[in-house]
mmCIF file of C-alpha atoms in Angstrom:
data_model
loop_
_atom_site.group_PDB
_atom_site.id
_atom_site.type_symbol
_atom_site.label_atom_id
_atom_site.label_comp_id
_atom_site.label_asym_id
_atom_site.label_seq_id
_atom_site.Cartn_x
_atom_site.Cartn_y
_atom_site.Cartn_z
ATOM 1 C CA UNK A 199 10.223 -4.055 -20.058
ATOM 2 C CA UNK A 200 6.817 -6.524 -20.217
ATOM 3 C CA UNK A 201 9.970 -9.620 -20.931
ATOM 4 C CA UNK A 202 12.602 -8.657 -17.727
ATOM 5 C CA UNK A 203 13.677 -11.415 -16.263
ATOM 6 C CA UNK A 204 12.621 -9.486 -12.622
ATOM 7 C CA UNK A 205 9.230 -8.868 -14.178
ATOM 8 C CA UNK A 206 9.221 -12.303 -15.222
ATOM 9 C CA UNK A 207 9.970 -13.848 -12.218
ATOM 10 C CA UNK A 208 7.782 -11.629 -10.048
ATOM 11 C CA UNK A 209 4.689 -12.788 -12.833
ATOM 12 C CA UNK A 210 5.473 -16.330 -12.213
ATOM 13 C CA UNK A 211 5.282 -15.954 -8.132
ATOM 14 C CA UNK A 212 2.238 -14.447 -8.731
ATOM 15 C CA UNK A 213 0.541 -17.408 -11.041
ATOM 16 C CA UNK A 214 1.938 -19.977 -9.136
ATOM 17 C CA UNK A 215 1.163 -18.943 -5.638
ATOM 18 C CA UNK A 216 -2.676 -17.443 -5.920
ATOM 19 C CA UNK A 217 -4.663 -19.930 -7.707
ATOM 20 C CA UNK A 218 -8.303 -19.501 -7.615
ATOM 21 C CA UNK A 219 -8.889 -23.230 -7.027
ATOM 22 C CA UNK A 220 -6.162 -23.180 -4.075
ATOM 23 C CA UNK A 221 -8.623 -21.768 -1.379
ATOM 24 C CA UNK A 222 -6.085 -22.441 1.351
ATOM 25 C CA UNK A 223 -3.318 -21.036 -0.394
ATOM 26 C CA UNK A 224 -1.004 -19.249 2.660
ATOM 27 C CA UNK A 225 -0.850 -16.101 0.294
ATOM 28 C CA UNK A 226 -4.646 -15.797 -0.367
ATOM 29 C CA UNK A 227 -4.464 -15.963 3.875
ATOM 30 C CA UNK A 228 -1.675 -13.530 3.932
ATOM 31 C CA UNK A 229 -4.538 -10.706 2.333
ATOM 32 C CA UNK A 230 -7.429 -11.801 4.695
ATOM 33 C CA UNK A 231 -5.399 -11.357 7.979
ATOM 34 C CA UNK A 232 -4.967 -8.081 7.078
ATOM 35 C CA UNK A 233 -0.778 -9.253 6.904
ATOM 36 C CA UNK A 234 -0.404 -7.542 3.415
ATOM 37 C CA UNK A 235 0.137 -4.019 4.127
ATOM 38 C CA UNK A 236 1.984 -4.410 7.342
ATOM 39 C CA UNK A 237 4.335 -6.964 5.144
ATOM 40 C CA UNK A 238 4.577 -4.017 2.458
ATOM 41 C CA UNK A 239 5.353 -1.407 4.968
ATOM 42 C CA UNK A 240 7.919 -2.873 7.009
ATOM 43 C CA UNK A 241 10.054 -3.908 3.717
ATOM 44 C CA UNK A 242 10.245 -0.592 2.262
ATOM 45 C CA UNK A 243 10.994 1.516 5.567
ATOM 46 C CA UNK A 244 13.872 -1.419 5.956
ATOM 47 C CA UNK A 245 14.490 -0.922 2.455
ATOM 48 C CA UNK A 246 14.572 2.975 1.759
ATOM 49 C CA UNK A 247 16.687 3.167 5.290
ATOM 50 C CA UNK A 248 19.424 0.714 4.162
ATOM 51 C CA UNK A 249 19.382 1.607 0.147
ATOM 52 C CA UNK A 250 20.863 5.174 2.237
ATOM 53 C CA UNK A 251 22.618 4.030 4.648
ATOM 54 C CA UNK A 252 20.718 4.610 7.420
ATOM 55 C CA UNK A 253 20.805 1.584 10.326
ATOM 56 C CA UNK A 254 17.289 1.383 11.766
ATOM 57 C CA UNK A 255 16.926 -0.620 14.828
ATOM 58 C CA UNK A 256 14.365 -3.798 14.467
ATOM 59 C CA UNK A 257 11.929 -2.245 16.828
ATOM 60 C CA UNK A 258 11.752 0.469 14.412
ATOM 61 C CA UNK A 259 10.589 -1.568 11.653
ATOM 62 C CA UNK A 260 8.410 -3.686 14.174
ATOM 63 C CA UNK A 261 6.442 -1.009 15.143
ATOM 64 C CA UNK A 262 6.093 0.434 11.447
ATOM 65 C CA UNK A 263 4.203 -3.106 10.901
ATOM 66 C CA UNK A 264 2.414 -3.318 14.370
ATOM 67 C CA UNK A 265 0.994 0.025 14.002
ATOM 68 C CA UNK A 266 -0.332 -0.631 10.197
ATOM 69 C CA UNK A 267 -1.874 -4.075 10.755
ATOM 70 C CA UNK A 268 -3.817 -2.773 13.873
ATOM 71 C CA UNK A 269 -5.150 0.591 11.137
ATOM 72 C CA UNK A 270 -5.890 -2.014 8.538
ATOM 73 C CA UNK A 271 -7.519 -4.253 10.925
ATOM 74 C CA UNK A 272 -9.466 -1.882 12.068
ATOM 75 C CA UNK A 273 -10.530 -0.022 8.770
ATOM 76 C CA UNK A 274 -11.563 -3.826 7.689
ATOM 77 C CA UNK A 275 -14.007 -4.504 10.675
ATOM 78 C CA UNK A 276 -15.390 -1.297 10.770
ATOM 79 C CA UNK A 277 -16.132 -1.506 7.329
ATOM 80 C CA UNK A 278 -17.762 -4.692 7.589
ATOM 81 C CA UNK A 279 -20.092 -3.280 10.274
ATOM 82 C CA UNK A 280 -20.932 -0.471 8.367
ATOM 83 C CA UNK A 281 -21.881 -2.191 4.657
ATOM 84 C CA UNK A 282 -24.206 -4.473 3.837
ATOM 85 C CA UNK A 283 -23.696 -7.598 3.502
ATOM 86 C CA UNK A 284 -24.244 -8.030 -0.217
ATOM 87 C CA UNK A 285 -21.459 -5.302 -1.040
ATOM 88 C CA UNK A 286 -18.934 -6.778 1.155
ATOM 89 C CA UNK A 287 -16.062 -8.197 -0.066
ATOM 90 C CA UNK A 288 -14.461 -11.580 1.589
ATOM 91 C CA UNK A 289 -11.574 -9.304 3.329
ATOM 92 C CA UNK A 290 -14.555 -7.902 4.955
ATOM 93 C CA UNK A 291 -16.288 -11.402 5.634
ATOM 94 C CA UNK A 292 -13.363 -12.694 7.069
ATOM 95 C CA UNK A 293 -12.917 -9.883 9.313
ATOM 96 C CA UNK A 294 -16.423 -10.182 10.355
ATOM 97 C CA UNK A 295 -16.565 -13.932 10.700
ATOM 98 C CA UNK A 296 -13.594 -13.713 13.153
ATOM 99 C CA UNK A 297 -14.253 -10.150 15.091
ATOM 100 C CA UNK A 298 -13.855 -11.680 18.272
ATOM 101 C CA UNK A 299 -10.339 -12.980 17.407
ATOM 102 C CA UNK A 300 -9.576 -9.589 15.762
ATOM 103 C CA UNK A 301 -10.401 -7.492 18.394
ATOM 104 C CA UNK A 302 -8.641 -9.520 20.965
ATOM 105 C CA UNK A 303 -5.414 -9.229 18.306
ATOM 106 C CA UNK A 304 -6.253 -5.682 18.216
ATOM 107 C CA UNK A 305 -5.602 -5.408 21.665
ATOM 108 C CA UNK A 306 -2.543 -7.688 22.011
ATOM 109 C CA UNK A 307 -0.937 -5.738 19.263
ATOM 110 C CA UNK A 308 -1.734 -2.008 20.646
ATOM 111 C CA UNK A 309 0.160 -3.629 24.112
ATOM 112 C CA UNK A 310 3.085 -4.077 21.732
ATOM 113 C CA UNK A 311 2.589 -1.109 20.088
ATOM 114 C CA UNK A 312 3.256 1.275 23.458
ATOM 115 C CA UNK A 313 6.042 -0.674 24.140
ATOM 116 C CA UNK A 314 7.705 -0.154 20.783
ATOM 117 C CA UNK A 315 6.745 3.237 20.360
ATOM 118 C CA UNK A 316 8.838 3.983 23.782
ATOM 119 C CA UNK A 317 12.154 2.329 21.793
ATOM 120 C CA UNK A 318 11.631 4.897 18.603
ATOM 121 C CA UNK A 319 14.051 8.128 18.498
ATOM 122 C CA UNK A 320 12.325 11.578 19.718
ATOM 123 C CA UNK A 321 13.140 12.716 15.918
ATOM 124 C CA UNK A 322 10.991 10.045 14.440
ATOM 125 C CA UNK A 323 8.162 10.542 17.467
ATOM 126 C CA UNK A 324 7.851 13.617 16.441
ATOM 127 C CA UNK A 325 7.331 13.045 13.268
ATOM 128 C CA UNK A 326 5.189 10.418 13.760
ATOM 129 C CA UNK A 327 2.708 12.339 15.798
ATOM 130 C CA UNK A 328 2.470 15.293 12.952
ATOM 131 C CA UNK A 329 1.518 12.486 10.539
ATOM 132 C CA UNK A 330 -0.786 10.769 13.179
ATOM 133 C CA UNK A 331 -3.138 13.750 13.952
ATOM 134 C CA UNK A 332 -5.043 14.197 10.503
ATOM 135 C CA UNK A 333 -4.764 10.821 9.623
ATOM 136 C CA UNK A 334 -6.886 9.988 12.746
ATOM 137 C CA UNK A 335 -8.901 12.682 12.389
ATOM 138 C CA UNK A 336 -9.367 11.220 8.739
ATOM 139 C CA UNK A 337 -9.743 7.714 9.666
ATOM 140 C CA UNK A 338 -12.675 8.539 12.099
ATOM 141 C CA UNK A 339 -14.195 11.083 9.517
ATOM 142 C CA UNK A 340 -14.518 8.393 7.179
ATOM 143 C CA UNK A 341 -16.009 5.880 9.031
ATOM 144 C CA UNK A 342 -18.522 8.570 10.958
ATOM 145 C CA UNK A 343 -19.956 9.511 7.613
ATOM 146 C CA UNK A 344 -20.218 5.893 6.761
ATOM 147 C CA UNK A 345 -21.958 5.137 9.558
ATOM 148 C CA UNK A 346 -24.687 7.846 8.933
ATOM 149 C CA UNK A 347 -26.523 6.442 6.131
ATOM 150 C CA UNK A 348 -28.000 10.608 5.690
ATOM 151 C CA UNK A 349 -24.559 11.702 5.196
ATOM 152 C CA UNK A 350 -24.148 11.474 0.990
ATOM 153 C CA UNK A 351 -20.970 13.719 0.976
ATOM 154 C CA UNK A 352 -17.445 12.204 0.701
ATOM 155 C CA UNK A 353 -14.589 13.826 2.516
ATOM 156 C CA UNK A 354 -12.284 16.189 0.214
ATOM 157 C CA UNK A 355 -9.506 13.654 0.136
ATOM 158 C CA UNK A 356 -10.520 10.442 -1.347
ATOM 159 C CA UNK A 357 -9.192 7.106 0.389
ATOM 160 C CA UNK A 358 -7.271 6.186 -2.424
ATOM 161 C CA UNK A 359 -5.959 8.975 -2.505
ATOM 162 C CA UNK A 360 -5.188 9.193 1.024
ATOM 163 C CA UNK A 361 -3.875 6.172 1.623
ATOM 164 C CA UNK A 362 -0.775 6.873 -0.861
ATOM 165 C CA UNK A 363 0.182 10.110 0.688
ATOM 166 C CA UNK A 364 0.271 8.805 4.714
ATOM 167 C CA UNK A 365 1.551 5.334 3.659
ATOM 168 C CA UNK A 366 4.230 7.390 1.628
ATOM 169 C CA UNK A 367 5.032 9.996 4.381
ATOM 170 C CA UNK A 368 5.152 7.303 7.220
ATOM 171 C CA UNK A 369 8.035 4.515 5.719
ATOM 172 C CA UNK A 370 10.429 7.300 4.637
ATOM 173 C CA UNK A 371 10.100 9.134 8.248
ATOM 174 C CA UNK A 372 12.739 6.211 10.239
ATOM 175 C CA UNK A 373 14.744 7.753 7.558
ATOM 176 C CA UNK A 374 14.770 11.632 7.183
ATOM 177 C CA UNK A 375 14.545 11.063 11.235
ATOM 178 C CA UNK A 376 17.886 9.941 12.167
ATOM 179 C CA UNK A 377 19.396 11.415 8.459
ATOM 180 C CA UNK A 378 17.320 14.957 7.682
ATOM 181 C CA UNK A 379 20.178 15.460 4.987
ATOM 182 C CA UNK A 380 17.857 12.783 3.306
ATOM 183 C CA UNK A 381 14.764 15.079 3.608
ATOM 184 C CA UNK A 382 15.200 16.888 -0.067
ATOM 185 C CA UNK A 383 16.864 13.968 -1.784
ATOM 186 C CA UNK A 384 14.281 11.540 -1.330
ATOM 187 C CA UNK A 385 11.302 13.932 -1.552
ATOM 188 C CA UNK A 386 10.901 13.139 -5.024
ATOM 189 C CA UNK A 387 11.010 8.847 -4.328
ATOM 190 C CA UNK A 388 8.673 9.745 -1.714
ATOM 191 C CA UNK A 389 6.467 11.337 -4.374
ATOM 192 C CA UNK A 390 6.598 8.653 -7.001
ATOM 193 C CA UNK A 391 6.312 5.528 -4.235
ATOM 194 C CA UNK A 392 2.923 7.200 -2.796
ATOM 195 C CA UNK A 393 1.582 7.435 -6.767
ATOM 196 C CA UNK A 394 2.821 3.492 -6.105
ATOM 197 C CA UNK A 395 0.629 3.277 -3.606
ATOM 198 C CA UNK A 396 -2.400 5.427 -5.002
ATOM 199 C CA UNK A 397 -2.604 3.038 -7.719
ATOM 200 C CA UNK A 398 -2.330 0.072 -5.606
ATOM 201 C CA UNK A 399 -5.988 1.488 -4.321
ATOM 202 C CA UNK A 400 -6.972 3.161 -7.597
ATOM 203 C CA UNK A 401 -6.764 -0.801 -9.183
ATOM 204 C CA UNK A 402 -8.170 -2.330 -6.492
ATOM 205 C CA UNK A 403 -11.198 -0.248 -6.448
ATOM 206 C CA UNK A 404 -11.459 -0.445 -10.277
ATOM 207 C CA UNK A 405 -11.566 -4.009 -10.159
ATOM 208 C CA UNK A 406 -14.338 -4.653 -7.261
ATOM 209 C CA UNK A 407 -16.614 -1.707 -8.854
ATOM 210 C CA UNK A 408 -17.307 -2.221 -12.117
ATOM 211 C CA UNK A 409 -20.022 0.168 -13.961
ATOM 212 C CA UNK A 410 -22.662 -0.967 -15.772
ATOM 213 C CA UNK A 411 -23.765 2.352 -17.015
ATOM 214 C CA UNK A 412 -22.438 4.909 -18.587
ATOM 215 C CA UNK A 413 -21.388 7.021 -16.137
ATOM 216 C CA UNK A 414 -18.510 5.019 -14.470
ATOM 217 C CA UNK A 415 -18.000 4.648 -11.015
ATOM 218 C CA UNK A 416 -20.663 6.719 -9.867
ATOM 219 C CA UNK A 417 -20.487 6.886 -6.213
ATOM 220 C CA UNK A 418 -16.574 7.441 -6.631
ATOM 221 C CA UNK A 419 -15.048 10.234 -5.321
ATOM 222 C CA UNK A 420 -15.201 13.103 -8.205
ATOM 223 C CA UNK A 421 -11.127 12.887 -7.861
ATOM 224 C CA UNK A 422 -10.939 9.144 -7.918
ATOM 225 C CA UNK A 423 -13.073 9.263 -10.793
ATOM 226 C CA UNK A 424 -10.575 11.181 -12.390
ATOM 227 C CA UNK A 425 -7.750 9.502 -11.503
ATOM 228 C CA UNK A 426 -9.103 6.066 -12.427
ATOM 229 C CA UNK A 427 -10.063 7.773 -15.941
ATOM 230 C CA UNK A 428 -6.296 8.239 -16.036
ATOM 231 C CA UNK A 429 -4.837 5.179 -14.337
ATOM 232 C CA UNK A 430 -2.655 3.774 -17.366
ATOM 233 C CA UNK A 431 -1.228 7.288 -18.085
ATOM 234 C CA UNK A 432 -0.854 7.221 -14.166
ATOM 235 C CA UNK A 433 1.091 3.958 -14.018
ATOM 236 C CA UNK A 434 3.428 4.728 -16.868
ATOM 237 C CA UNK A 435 4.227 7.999 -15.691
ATOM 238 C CA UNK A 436 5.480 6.282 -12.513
ATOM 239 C CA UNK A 437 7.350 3.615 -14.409
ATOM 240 C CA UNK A 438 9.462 6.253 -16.988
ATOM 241 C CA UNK A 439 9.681 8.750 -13.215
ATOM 242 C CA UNK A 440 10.695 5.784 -11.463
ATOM 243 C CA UNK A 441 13.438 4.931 -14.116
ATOM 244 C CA UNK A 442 13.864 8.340 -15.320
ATOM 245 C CA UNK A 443 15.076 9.589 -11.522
ATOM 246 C CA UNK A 444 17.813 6.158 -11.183
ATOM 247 C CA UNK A 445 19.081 6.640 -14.286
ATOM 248 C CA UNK A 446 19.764 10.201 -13.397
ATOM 249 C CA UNK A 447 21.068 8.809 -9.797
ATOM 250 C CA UNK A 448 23.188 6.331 -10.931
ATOM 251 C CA UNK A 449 25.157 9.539 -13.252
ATOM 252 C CA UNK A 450 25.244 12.107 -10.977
ATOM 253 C CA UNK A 451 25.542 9.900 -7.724
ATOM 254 C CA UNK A 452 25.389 13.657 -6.341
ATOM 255 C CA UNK A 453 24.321 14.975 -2.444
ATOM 256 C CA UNK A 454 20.970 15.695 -4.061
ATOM 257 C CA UNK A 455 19.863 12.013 -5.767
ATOM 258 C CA UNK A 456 18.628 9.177 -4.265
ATOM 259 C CA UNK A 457 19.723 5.457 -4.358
ATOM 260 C CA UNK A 458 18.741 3.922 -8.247
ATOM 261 C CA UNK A 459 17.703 1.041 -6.400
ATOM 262 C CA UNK A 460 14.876 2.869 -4.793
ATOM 263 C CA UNK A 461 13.402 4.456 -7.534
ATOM 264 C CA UNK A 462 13.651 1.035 -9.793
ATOM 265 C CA UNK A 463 11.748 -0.427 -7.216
ATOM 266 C CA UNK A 464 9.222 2.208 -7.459
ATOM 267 C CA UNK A 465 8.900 1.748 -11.032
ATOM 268 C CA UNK A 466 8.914 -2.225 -11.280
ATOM 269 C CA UNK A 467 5.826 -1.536 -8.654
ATOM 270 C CA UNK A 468 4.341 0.666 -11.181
ATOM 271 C CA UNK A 469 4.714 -1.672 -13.783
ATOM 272 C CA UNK A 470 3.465 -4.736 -12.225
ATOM 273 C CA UNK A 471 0.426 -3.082 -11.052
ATOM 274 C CA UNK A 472 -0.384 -2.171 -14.602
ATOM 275 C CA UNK A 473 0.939 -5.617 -15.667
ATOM 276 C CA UNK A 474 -1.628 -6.914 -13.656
ATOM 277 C CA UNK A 475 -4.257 -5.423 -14.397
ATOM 278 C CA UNK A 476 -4.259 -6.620 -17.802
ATOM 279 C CA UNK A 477 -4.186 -10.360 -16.376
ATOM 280 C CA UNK A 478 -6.869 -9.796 -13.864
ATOM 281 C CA UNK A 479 -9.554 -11.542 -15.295
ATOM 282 C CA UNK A 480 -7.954 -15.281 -14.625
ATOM 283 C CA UNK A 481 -7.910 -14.296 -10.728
ATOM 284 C CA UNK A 482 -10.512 -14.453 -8.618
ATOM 285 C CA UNK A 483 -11.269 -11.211 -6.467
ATOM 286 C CA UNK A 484 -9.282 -12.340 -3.399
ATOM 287 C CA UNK A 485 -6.235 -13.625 -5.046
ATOM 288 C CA UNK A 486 -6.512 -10.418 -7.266
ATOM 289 C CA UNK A 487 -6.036 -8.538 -3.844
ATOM 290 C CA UNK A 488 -3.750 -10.346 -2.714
ATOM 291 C CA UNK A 489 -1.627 -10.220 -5.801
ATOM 292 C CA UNK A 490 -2.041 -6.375 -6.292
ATOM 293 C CA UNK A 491 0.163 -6.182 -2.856
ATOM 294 C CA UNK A 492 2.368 -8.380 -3.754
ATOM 295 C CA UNK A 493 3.458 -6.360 -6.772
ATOM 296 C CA UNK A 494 4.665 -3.846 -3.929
ATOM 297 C CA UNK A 495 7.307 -6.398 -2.727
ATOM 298 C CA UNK A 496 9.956 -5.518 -5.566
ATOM 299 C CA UNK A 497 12.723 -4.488 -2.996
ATOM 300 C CA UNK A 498 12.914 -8.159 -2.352
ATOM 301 C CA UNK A 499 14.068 -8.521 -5.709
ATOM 302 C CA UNK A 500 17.089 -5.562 -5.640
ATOM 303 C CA UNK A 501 18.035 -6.592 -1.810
ATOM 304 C CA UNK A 502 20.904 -8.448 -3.453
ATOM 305 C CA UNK A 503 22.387 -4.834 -5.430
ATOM 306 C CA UNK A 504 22.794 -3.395 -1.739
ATOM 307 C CA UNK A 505 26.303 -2.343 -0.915
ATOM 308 C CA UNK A 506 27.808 -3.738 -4.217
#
């Protein structure tokens, strides 16, 4: 699978476009505006809609990216009031260095955000707003306890955790909105994309913390801990689930399977992330960033298998 021509060509995107030496490099840029995940989470709610079927207005998928960048935003300049300087990374500088700008984008975007909101279906809303409430309520724990340099203890669900489960649950709800006969069939796709995403974080976080003692990561979350002890095993299981549940699509092509092309995207995810992480020492920190997101583009490379 390391010589496909898709994982190949993704590779050689990757290389080309997030050179160290290019600081001004638009994708390096992409990462520090905080574009990344909103990018990431409007193609795969456009993506697991039409790999089903399912025709999603544009304001939809507008306010699936809206809605992200202002989190992300957010999560980044809070961050960077809340950590020292030394520890910060340049996601965090940036975000600092330009708060004013931020903040005003913050606001310009949360305008937009009411507006598109008011175009989604009442299905989705509602959806939307069960999904919401503890992932606001988890947002401000984590940044409260942060902030409070006496609170030690970590909340029960670790961030990288976390963040796979609501990024997960919130591109596959345009979906199961307007389709709920979706809801079981996709369940597992939903399951392997948000181990997709929990490794996106569980690299990431590997790669700015490295241990120089023997007990790694140390102020880790005792579950992160364990999951980065198991992050290979982790990725591979989502490449042979991701393939495992097409190939078993594409045979039964049954009420109860989702589209192939969905779950090979999953796993081609999977497999760049791990892919990566064996390359990572000839990127610098930001372009390593920047490129771990980027391996979560792979619908762009299947677009062309729709409706054939």
């Amino acid at each position: 699978m390391a010589n496909s021509p898709l994982l190949r060509s993704v590779d050689a995107l990757t290389a080309a476009s997030i050179r160290p030496e290019h600081s001004h490099n638009p994708i390096i840029y992409w990462h520090l505006l905080s574009l990344d995940a909103p990018t990431v989470a409007m193609l795969w709610t456009w993506f697991i809609a039409e790999s089903n079927g399912v025709k999603l207005p544009l304001t939809s998928i507008l306010a699936m990216g809206v809605a992200v960048w202002i989190l992300y935003a957010t999560d980044r300049l809070l961050d960077a009031r809340s950590t020292m300087d030394a520890q910060l990374e340049r996601r965090h500088l940036f975000h600092q260095n330009h708060r004013s700008a931020f903040h005003a984008g913050i606001a310009l975007a949360s305008l937009a955000l009411v507006f598109l909101v008011s175009c989604i279906s009442p299905a989705a809303l509602r959806l939307y707003v069960i999904l919401a409430a503890p992932l606001i309520g988890y947002f401000v724990l984590i940044h409260l306890r942060r902030k409070s340099s006496k609170a030690r203890s970590t909340p029960r669900l670790p961030k990288e955790i976390a963040v796979g489960i609501f990024f997960s649950a919130a591109t596959f709800i345009p979906s199961v909105a307007r389709n709920p006969v979706l809801r079981r069939p996709l369940l597992p796709a939903a399951a392997l994309f948000g181990l997709a995403c929990c490794l996106n974080c569980l690299f990431i976080y590997a790669w700015e913390h490295p241990f120089a003692t023997s007990v790694p990561y140390p102020e880790a979350h005792p579950a992160t801990r364990l999951a980065l002890r198991f992050r290979a095993f982790l990725s591979i299981l989502g490449i042979a689930g991701g393939f495992g549940l097409a190939l078993y699509s594409s045979f039964s092509r049954g009420p109860n399977s989702a589209p192939w092309q969905l779950e090979v995207a999953i796993s081609l995810s999977a497999a760049l992330l791990l892919q990566l992480h064996f390359r990572r020492r000839h990127l610098d920190p930001a372009a390593l960033r920047a490129a771990a997101d980027l391996c979560l583009l792979t619908p762009i490379l299947l677009v062309f298998t729709l409706h054939s």
